Coordinates of C-alpha atoms in Angstrom, one line a residue:
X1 CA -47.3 -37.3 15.7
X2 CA -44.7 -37.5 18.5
X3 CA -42.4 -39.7 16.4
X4 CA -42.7 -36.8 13.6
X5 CA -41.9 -34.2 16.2
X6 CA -38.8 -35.9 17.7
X7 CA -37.6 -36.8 14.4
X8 CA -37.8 -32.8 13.0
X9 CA -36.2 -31.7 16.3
X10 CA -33.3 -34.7 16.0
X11 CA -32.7 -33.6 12.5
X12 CA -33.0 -29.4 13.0
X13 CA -30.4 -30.3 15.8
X14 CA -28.4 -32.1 13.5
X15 CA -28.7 -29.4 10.6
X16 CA -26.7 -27.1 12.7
X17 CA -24.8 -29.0 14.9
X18 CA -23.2 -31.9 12.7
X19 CA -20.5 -29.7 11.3
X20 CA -16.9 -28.9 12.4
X21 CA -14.9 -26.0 11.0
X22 CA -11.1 -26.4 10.8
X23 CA -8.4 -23.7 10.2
X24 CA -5.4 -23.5 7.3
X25 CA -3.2 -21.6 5.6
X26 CA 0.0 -19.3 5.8
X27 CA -1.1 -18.1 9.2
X28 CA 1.8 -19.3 11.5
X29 CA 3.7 -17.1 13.5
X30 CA 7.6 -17.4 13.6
X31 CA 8.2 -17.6 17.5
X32 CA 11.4 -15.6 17.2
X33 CA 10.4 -13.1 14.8
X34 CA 7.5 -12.1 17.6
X35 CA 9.8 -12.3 20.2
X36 CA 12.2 -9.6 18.7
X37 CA 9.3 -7.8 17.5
X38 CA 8.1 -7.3 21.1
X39 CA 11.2 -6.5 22.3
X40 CA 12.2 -4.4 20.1
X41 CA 11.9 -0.3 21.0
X42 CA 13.7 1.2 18.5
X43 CA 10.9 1.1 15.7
X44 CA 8.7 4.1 15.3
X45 CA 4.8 2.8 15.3
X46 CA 2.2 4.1 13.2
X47 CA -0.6 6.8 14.6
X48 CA -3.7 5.1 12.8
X49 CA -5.3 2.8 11.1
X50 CA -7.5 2.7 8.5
X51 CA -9.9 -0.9 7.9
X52 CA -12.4 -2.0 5.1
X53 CA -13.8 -5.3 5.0
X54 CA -15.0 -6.9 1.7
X55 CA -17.4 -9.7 1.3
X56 CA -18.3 -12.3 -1.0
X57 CA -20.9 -14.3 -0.4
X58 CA -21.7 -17.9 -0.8
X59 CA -23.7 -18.8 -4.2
X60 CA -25.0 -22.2 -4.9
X61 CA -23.6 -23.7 -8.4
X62 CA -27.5 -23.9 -9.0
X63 CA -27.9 -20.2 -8.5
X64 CA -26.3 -19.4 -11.6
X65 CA -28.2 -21.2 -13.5
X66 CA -30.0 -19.3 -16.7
X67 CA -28.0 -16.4 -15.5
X68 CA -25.1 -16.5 -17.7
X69 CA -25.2 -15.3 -21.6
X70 CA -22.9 -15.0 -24.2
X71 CA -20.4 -12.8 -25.0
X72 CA -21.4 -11.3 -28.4
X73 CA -17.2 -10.7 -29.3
X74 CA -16.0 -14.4 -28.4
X75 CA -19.6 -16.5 -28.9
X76 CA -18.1 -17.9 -25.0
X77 CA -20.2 -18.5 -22.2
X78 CA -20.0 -16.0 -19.3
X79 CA -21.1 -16.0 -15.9
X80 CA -22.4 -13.0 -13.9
X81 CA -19.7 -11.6 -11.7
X82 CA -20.0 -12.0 -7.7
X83 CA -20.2 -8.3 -6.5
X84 CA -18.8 -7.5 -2.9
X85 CA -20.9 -6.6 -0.3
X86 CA -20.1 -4.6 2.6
X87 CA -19.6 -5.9 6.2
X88 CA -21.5 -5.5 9.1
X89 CA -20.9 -2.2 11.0
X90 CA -21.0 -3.8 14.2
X91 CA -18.6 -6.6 13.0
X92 CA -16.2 -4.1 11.3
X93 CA -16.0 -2.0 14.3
X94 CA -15.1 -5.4 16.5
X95 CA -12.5 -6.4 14.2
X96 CA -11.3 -3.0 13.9
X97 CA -11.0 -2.7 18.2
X98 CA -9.0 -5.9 17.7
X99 CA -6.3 -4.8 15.2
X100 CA -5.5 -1.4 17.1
X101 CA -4.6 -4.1 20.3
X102 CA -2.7 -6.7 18.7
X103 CA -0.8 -4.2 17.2
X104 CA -0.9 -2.3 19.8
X105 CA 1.0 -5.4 21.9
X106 CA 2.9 -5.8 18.9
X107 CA 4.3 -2.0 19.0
X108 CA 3.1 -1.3 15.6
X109 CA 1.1 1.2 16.9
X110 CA 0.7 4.3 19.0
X111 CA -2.0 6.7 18.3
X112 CA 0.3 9.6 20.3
X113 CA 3.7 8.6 19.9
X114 CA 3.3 7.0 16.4
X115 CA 3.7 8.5 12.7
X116 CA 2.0 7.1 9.0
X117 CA -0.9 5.4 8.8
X118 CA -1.6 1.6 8.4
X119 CA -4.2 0.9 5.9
X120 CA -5.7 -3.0 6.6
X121 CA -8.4 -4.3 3.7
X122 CA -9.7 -7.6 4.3
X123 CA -11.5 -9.4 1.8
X124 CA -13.8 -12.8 2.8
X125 CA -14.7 -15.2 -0.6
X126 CA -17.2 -17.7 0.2
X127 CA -19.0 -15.7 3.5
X128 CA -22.3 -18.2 4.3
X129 CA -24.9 -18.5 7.2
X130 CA -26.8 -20.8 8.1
X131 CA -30.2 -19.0 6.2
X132 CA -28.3 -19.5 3.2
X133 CA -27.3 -22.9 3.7
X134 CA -30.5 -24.3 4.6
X135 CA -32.3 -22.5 1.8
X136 CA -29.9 -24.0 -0.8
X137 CA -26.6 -26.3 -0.1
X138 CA -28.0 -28.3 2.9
X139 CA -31.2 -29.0 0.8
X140 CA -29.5 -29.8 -2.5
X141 CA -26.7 -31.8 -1.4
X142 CA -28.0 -35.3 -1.2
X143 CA -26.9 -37.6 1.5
X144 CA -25.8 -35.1 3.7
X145 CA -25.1 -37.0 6.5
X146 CA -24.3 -40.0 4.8
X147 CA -21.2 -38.6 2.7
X148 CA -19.5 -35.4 3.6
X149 CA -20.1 -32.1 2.4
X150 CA -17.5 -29.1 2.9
X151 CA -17.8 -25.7 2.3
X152 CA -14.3 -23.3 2.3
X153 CA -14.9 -19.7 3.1
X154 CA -10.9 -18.0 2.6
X155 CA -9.8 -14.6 4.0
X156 CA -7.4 -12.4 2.5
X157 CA -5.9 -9.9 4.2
X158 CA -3.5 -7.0 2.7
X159 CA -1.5 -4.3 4.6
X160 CA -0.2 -1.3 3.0
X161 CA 2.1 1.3 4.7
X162 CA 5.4 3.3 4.3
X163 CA 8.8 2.7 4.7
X164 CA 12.1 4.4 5.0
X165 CA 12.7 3.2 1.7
X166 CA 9.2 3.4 -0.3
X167 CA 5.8 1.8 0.2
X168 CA 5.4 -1.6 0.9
X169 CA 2.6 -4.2 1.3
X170 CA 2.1 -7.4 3.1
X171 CA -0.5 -10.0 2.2
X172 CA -1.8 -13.1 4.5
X173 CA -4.4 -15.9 3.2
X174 CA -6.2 -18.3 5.7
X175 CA -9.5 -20.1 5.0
X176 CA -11.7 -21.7 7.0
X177 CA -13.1 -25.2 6.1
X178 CA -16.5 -26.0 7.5
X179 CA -16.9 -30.1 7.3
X180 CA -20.6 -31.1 7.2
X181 CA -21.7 -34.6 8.4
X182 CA -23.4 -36.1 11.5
X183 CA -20.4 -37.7 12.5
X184 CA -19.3 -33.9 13.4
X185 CA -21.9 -33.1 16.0
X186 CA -20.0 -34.1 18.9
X187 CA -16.9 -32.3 17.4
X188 CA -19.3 -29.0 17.3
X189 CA -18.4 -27.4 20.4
X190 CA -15.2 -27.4 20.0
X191 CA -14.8 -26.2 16.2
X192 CA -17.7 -24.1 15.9
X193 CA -17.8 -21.8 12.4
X194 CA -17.8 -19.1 14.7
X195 CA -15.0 -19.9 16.7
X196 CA -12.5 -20.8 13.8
X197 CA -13.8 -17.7 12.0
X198 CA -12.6 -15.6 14.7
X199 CA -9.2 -17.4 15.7
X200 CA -8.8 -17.5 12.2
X201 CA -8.4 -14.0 12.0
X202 CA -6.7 -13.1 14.8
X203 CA -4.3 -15.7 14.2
X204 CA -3.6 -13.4 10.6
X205 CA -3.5 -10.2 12.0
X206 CA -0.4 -11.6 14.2
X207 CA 1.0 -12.6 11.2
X208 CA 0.9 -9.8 9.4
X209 CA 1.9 -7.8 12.5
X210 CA 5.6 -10.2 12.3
X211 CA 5.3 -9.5 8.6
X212 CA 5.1 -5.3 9.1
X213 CA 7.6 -5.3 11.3
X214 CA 10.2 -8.0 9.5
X215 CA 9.6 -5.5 6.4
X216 CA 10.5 -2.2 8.1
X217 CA 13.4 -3.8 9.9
X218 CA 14.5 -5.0 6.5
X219 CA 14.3 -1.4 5.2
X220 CA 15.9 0.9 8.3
X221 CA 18.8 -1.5 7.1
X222 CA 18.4 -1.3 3.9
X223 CA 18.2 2.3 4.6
X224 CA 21.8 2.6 7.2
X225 CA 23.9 0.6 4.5
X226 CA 22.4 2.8 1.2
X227 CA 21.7 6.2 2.4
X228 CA 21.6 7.6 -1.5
X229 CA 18.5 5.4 -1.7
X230 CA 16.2 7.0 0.6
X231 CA 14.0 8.9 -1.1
X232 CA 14.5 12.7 0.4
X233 CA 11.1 14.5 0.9
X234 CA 10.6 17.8 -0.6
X235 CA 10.9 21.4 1.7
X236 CA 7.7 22.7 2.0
X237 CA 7.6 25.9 -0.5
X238 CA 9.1 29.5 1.3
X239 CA 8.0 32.9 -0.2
X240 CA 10.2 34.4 -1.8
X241 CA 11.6 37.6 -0.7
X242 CA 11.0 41.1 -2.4
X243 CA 13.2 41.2 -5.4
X244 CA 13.7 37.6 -5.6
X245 CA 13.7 35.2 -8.1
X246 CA 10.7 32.3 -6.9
X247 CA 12.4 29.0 -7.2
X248 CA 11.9 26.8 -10.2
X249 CA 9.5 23.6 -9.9
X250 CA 11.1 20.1 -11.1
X251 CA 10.0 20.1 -14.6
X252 CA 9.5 23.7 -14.6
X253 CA 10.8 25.5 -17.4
X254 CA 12.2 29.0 -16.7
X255 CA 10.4 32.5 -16.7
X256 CA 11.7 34.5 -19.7
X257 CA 13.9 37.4 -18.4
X258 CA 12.4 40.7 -18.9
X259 CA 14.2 42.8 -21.6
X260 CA 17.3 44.7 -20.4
X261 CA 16.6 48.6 -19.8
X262 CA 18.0 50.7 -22.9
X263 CA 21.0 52.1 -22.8
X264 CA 21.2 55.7 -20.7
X265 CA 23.0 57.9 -22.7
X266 CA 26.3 59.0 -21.4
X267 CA 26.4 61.9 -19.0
X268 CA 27.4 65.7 -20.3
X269 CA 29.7 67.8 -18.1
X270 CA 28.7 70.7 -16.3
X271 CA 30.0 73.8 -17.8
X272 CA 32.9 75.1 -15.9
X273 CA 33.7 71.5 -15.1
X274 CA 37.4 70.0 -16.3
X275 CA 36.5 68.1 -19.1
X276 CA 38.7 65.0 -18.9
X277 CA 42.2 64.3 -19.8
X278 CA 42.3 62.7 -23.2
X279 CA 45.8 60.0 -23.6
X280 CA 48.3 61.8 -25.1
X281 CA 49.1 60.9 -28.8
X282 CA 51.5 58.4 -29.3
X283 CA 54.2 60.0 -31.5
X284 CA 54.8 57.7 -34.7
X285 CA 58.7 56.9 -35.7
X286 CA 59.6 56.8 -38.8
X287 CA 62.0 53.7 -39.4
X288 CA 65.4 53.9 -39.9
X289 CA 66.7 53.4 -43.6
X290 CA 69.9 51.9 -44.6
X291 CA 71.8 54.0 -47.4
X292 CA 72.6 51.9 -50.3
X293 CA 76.5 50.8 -50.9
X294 CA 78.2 52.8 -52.2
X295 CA 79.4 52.1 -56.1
X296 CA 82.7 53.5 -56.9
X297 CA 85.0 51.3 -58.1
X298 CA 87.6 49.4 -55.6
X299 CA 91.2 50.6 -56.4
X300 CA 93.1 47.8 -57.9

């Protein structure tokens, strides 16, 4: 009975301990690019920002099983699509604290001094815990902890803002690869799921911190050498004065004029008044006529 005991507790130890998570991806920050980023001054920051967090969780190939059908237009085998899930509250709020800082540090953002608002969406594929995994991969994959078993949970994370030359949007992927096999217990403590999951995604929101502000730099240039291209933002829309035509709308198609006022007939003279010198009549000369020459006969 003690044998049995030990040999659950060695193996419930080794369920959640002999596994190592390790970090890839687009995620690495350009040392000079965050150097002149934190130097820089001259940027205007944003005032807020806006977070949603998308998950996906982890489904076992087996899970799908007997769920699919087929599509009565192409007679082809579908699968049920994943639906997201929301995130955590708690966890959303956390992450959300630690984008305001880093960009904060980054000077990407000023709630007082700053203008526009950052909108961040993150969006996790493959999101497990350990419930899941020991209700379905770590039973169903044989020999565990003879051969290796990964799992890859990837993160996707998308920026969009404005910039002095339209809207832009910056994207950074990382993912996450947990490696399962006894070999990794004693690498546990020092790539923990946790852990990596959390570098991991501070690691991307430096990234796309350098990636913000490389792409507004880009455009206040871009901006300075084509001024004709900056869009020009409407004037807010004054009342018209009394009497006034209301300016005309872009598309707008003009008000028909109201018809003229007829004609006022002309005004009459008061009697006794001088009634008005008409032009004096232009005296008509008859033209001159030639006589004829005369006809008698020349003398010889």
């Amino acid at each position: 009975m003690k044998t049995l005991k030990t040999f659950l507790i060695i193996a419930a130890a080794a369920l959640t301990c002999g596994c190592a998570a390790f970090t890839s991806g687009d995620i690495r920050v350009d040392k000079d690019t965050a150097k002149e980023m934190l130097e820089n001054n001259t940027l205007t920051p944003f005032s807020d920002i806006q977070f949603s967090w998308k998950l996906y969780p982890y489904h076992s190939p087996s899970e799908a099983i007997g769920r699919g059908y087929i599509s009565p237009d192409t007679g082809q085998f579908k699968t049920p699509e994943i639906k997201p899930v929301p995130a955590d509250p708690d966890d959303r709020t956390k992450l959300l604290h630690k984008a305001r800082r880093i960009f904060s540090e980054a000077g990407l953002y000023d709630k007082e001094k700053g203008r526009g608002t950052l909108h961040l969406q993150l969006e996790t594929m493959n999101k497990w815990t350990y419930g899941e995994l020991l209700r379905s991969h770590l039973t169903e994959t044989a020999f565990i902890f003879i051969l290796p078993s990964s799992l890859r949970t990837t993160y996707l994370l998308t920026a969009d803002f404005k910039t002095s030359t339209g809207t832009a949007k910056v994207e950074v992927i990382g993912t996450n690869k947990t490696v399962f096999h006894l070999l990794m217990a004693p690498l546990y403590p020092l790539f923990m799921p946790s852990s990596g999951e959390t570098g991991l995604l501070k690691q991307m929101l430096w990234r796309s911190a350098t990636d913000i502000y490389d792409t507004l730099k880009r455009a206040e240039k871009a901006a300075k050498e084509n001024p004709a291209a900056v869009p020009v933002p409407a004037p807010a829309a004054a009342q018209p004065a009394p009497g006034t035509a209301k300016p005309l709308e872009p598309g707008q198609q003009p008000e028909q004029a109201p018809s003229a006022p007829a004609a006022q007939p002309a005004a009459v003279p008061a009697q006794g008044a001088a009634a008005p010198a008409s032009p004096p009549a232009t005296a008509v000369t008859a033209p001159t006529q030639t006589p004829p020459p005369s006809e008698e006969p020349l003398d010889d």
